[in-house]
Short mmCIF file of C-alpha atoms in Angstrom, two decimals:
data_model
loop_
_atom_site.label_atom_id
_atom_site.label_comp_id
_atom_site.label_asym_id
_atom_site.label_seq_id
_atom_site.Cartn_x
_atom_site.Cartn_y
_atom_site.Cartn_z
CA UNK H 1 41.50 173.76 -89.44
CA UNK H 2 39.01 176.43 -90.09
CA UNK H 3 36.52 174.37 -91.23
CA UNK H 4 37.01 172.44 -87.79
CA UNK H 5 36.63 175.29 -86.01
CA UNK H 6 33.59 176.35 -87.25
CA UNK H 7 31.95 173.09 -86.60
CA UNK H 8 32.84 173.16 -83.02
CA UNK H 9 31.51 176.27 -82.80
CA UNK H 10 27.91 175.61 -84.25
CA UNK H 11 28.14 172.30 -81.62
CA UNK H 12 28.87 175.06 -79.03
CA UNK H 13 26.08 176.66 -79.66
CA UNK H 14 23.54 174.22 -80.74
CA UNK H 15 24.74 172.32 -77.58
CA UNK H 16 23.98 175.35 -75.51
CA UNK H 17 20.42 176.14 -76.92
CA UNK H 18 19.08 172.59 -76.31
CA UNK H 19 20.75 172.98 -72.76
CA UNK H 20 19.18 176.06 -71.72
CA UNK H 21 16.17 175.13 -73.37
CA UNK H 22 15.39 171.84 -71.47
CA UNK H 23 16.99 173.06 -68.07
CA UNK H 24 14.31 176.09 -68.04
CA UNK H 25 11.30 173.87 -69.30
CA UNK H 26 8.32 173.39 -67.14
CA UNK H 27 4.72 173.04 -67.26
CA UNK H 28 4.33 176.75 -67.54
CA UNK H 29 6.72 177.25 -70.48
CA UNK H 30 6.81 174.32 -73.10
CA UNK H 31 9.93 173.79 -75.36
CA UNK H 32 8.34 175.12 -77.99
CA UNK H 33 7.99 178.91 -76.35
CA UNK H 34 11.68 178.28 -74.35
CA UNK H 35 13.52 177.19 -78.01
CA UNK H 36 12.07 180.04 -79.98
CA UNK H 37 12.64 182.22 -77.41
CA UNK H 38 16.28 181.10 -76.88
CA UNK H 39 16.76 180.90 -80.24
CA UNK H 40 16.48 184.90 -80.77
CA UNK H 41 18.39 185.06 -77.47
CA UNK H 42 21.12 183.58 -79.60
CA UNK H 43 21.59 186.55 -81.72
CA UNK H 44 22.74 189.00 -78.61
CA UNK H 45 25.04 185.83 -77.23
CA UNK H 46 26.67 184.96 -80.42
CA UNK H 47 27.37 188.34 -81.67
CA UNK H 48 29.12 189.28 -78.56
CA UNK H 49 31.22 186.57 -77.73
CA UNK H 50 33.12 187.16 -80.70
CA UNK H 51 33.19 190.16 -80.33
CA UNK H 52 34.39 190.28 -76.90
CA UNK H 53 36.90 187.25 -78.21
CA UNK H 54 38.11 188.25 -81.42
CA UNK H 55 37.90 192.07 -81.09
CA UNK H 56 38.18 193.41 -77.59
CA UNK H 57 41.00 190.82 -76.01
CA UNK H 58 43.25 191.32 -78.60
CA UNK H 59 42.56 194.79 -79.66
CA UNK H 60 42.71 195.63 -75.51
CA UNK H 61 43.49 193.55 -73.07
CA UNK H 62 46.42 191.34 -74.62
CA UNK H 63 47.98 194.94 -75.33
CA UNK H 64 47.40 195.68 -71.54
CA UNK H 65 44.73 198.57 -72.29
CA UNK H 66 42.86 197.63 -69.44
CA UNK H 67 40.81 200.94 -69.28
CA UNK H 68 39.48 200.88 -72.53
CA UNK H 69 38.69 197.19 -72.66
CA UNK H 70 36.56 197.86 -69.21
CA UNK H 71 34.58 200.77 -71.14
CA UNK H 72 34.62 198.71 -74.21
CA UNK H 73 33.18 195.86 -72.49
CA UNK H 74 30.61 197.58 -70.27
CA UNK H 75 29.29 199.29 -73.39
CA UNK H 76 29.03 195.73 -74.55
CA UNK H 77 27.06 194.53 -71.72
CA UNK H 78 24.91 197.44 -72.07
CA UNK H 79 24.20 196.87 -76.17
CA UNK H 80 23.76 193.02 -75.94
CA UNK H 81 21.39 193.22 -73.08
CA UNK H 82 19.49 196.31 -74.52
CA UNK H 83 19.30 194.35 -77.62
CA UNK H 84 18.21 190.76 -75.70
CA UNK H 85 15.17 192.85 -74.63
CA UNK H 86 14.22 194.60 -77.69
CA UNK H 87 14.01 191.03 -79.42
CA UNK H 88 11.82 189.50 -76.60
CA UNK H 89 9.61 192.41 -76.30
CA UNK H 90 9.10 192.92 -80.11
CA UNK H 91 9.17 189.47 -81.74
CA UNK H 92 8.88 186.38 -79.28
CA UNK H 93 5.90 188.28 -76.89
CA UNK H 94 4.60 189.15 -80.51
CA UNK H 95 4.12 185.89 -81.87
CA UNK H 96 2.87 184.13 -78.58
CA UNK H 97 0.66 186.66 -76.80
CA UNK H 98 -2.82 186.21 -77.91
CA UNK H 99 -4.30 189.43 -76.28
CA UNK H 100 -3.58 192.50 -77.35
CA UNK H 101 -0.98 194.35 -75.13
CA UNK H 102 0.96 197.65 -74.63
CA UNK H 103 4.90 197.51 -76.05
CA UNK H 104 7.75 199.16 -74.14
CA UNK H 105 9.63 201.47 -76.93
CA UNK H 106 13.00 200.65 -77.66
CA UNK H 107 13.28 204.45 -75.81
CA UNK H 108 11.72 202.87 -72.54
CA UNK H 109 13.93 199.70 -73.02
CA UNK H 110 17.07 201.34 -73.18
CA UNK H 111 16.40 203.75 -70.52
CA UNK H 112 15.09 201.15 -68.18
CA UNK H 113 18.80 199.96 -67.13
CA UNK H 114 18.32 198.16 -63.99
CA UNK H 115 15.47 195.88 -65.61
CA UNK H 116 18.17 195.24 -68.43
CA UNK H 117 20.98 194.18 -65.71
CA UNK H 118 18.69 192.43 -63.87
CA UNK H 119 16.84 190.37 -65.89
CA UNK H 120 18.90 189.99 -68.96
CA UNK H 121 22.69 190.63 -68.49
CA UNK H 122 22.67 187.35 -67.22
CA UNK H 123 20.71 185.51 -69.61
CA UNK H 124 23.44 186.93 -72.32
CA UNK H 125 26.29 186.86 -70.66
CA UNK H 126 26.76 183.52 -69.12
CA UNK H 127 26.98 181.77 -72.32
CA UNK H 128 29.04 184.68 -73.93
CA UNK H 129 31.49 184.02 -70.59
CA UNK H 130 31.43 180.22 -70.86
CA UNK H 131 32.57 180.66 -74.36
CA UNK H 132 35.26 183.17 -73.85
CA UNK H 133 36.68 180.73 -70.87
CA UNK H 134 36.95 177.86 -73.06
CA UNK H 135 38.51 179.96 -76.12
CA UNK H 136 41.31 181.29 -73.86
CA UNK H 137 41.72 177.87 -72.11
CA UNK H 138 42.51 176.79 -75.38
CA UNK H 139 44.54 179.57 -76.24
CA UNK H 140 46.54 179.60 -73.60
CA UNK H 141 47.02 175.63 -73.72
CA UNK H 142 48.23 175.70 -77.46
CA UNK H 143 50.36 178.42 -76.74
CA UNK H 144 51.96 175.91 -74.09
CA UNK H 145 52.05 173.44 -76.92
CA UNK H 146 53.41 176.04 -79.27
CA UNK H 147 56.65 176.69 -77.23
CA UNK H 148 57.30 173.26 -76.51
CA UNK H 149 57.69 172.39 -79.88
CA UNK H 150 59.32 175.61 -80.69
CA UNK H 151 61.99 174.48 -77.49
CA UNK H 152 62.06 170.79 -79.08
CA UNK H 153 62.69 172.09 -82.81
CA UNK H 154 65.14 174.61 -80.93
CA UNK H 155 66.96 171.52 -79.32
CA UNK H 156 67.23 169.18 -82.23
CA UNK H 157 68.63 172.30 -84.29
CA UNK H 158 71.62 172.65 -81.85
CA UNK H 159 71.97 169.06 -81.38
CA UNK H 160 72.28 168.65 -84.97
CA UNK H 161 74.73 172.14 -85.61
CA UNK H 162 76.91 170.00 -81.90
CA UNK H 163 77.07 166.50 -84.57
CA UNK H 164 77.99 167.95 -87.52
CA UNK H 165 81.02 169.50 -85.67
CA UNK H 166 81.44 166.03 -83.76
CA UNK H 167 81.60 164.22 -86.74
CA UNK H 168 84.47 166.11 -88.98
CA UNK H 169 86.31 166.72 -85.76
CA UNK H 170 86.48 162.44 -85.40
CA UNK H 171 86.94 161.59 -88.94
CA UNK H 172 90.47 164.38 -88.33
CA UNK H 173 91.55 162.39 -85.98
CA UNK H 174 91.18 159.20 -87.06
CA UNK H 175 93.08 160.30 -90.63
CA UNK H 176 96.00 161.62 -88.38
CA UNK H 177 96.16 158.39 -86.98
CA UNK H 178 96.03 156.46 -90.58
CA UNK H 179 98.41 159.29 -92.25
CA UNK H 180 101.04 158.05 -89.54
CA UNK H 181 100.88 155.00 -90.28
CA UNK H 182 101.28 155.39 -94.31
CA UNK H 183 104.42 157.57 -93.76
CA UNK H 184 105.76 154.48 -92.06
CA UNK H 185 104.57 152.05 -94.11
CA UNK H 186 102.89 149.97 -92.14
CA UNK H 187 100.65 146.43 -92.72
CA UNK H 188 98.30 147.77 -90.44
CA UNK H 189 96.66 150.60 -92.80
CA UNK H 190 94.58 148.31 -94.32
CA UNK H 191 93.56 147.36 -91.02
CA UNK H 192 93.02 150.70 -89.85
CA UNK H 193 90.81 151.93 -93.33
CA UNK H 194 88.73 148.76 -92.14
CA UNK H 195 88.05 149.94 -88.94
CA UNK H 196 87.54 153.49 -90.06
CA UNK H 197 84.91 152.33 -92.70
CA UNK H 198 82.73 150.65 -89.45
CA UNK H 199 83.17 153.51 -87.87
CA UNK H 200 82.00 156.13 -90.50
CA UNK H 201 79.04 154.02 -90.95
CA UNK H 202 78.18 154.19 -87.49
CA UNK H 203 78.38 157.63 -87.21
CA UNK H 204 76.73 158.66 -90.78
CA UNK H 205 73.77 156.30 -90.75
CA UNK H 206 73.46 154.75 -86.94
CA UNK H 207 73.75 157.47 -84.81
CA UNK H 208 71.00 160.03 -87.13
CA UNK H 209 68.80 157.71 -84.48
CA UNK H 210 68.16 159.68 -81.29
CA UNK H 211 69.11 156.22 -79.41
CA UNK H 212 71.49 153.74 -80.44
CA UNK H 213 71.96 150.06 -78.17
CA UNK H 214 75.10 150.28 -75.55
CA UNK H 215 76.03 147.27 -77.47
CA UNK H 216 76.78 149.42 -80.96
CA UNK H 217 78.32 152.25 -78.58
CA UNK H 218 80.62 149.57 -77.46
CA UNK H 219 82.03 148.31 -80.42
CA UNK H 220 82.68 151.90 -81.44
CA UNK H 221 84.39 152.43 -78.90
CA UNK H 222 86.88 149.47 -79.54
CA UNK H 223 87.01 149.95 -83.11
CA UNK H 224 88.40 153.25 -82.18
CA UNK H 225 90.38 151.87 -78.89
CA UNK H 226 92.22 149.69 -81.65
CA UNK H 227 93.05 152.20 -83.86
CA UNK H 228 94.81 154.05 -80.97
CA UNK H 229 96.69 150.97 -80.61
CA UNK H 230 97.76 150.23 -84.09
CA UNK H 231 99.39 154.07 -83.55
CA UNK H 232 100.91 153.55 -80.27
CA UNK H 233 101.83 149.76 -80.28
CA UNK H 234 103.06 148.84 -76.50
CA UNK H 235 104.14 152.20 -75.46
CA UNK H 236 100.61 152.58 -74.79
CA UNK H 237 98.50 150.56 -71.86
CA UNK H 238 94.94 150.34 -71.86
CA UNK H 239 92.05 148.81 -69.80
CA UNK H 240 88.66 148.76 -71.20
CA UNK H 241 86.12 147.39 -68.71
CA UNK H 242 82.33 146.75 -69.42
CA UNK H 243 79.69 145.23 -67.36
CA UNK H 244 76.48 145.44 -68.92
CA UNK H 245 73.10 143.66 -67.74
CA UNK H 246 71.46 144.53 -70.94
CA UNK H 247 73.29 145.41 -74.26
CA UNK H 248 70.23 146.39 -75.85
CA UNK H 249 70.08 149.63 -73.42
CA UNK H 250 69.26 152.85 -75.02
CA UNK H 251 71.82 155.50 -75.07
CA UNK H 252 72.41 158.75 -77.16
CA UNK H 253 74.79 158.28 -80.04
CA UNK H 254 78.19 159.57 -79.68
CA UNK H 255 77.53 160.94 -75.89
CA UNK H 256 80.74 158.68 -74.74
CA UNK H 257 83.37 158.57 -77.31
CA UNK H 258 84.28 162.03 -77.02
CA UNK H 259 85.63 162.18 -73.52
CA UNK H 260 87.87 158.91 -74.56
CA UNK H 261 89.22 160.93 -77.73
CA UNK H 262 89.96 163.56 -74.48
CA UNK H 263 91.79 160.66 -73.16
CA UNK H 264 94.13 159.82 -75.83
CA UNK H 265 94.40 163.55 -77.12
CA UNK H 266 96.00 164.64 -73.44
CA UNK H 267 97.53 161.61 -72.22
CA UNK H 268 98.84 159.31 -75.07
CA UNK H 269 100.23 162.36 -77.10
CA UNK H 270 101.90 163.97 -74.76
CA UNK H 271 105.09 163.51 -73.09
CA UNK H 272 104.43 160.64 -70.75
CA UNK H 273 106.95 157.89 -70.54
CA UNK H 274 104.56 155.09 -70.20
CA UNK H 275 100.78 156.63 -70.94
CA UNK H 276 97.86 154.28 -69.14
CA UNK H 277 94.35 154.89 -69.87
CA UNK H 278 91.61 153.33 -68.14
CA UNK H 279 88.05 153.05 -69.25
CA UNK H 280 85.06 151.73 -67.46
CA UNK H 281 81.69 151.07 -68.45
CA UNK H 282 79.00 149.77 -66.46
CA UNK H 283 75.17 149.87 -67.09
CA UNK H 284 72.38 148.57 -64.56
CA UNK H 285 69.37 148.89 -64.41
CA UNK H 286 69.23 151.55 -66.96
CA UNK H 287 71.50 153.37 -64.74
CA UNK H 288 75.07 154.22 -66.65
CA UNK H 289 78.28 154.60 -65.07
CA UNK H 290 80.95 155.37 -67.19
CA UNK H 291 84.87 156.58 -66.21
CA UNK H 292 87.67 157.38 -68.46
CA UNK H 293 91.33 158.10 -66.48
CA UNK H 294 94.78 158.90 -68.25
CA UNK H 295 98.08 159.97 -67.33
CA UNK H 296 99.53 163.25 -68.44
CA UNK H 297 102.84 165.07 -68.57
CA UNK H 298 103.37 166.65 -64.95
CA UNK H 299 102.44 170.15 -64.20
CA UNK H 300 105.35 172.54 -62.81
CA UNK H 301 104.71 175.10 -60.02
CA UNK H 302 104.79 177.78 -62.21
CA UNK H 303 102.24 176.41 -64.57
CA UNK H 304 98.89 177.34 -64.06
CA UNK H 305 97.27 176.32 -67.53
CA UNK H 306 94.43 173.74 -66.33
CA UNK H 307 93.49 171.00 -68.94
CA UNK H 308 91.73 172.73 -71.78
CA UNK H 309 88.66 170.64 -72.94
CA UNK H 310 88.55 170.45 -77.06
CA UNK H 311 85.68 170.58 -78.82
CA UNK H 312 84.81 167.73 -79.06
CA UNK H 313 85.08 167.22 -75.24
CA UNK H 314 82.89 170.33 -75.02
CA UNK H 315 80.14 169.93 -77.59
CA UNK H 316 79.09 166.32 -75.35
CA UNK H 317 78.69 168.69 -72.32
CA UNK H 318 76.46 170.34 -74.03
CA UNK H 319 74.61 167.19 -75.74
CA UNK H 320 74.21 165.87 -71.97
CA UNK H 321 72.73 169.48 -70.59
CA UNK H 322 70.07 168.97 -73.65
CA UNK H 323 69.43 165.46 -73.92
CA UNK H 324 69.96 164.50 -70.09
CA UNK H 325 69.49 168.12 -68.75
CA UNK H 326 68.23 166.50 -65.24
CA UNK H 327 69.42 163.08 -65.27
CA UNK H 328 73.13 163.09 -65.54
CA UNK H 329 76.10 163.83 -63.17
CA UNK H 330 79.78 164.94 -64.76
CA UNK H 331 82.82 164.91 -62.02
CA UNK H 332 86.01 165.98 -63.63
CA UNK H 333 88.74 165.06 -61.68
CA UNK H 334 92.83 166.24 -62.16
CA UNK H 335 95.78 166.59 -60.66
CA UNK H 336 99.57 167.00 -61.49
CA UNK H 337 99.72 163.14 -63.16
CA UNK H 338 96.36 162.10 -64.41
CA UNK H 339 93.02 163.41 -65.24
CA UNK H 340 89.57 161.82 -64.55
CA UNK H 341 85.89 161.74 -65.83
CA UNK H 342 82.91 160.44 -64.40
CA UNK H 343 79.84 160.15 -65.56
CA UNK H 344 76.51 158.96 -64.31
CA UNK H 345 73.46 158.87 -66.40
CA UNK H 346 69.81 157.96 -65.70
CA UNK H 347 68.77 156.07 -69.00
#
């Protein structure tokens, strides 16, 4: 990177000499004269625009020491052009005056300010300013650049710390299920360590992806939908609706499974007589519409205690405000006898 640098510098300045030197050529002053003289002109320029750069910002006006950098910087002006002069006077008008002539002393050229300001503050200075502009252009736009990828590296950290908890927190719930079915001895365990296996290899390899296909998010979402139902036999109803015009649609991993784990948590384990969940899933045109409803024990007049969201429920809220912090839509919907989601996402 240094090395880089330093070659677009010497371009910078190369660039700039050959500029100034055929812009200012003319029958009166060959190339010859104009590069030699602009090439001692250099000197002044180069010398402070690094240190107006890589001394003066900093040191000054990034710390908000705006007096000092004005008196720093005026002394500057006065040094560089001073100094412009001295080389002009004393070693270009020496090598390409033929007659003999007088020489201002450095005394006279130093004292002579309004010659210095007139004539040569701008000959230094508008390449030392060009140069400064285009270093804090670039400054400022990597610093842009910087704290986007700080923000991105800041995202995928908490996404990852929100999946880690995701994942142990569906495994435990999935074992429940299986551990019920052992202590009654049931046929279907095989069935159910099956279905587990697909789904732990889903969720360990698949979804380390930052987009898996609706179609894989579907049959998650049965594998698991069947596993409820090896638990709950018929006491439990459920409708799982998809329309899909594309099953190869991109989706984050495990964005929808959580609020149907809600689902079964609050309404198939509870007290209801007859629990009913109903899930719909719908994707057009890359636009997502997704609903999960399920009946719940009734709430007396004297309870208060709203639905409490488990983590799992919680840690896909915040997956959607960082993955889809613009583009989705969450409506939670409950009353005494059933609670609702709905969620829209732009894909």
């Amino acid at each position: 990177m240094k090395q880089k640098r330093w070659i677009n510098h010497f371009v910078f300045w190369i660039s700039l000499l050959v500029f100034y030197t055929l812009a200012m050529s003319n029958e009166f002053a060959p190339i010859s004269s104009l590069f030699n003289r602009n090439v001692i002109l250099l000197l002044p320029q180069v010398f402070a625009a690094y240190i107006i750069s890589y001394f003066l910002i900093p040191k000054f006006l990034y710390k908000k020491q705006y007096i000092l950098f004005g008196a720093f910087f005026l002394l500057c002006t006065y040094i560089f052009s001073g100094l412009a002069r001295i080389l002009v006077v004393h070693v270009v008008e020496g090598i390409y005056r033929e007659q003999p002539f007088k020489q201002e002393s450095i005394l006279e050229i130093a004292t002579d300010l309004e010659r210095l300001y007139k004539e040569f503050f701008h000959r230094v200075f508008l390449p030392v300013f060009l140069f400064v502009s285009i270093k804090l252009l670039k400054e400022r736009f990597e610093e842009k650049n910087r704290r986007e990828l700080l923000e991105k590296e800041k995202i995928t950290a908490e996404l990852n710390f929100l999946k880690a908890q995701i994942h142990p927190h569906f495994l435990f719930n999935t074992l429940n299920n299986l551990y019920t079915l052992t202590l009654q001895k049931s046929d279907k365990a095989s069935e159910t360590v099956l279905k587990l296996s697909e789904m732990l290899d889903y969720i360990l390899y698949k979804c380390k992806e930052k987009t898996v296909s609706i179609e894989d998010e579907i049959k998650l979402i049965k594998n698991y939908i069947n596993l409820e139902r090896l638990r709950y036999g018929n006491r439990l109803e459920i409708m799982f609706e998809t329309k899909v015009d594309d099953l190869k649609t991109q989706l984050a991993p495990l964005i929808l499974i959580s609020f149907i784990e809600n689902a079964f948590k609050h309404g198939a384990s509870g007290t209801v007589t007859k629990p009913k969940i109903e899930i719909e899933l719908m994707v057009k045109e890359n636009q997502l519409h997704f609903s999960v409803k399920n009946t719940k024990p009734g709430i007396t007049k004297n309870d208060h205690t709203k639905y409490k969201d488990g983590i799992g429920l919680n840690n896909t809220k915040n997956q959607l405000h960082l993955i889809y912090p613009m583009e989705h839509v969450l409506h939670i919907i409950e009353d005494n006898n059933s609670y609702k989601i709905e969620l829209r996402i732009s894909l």
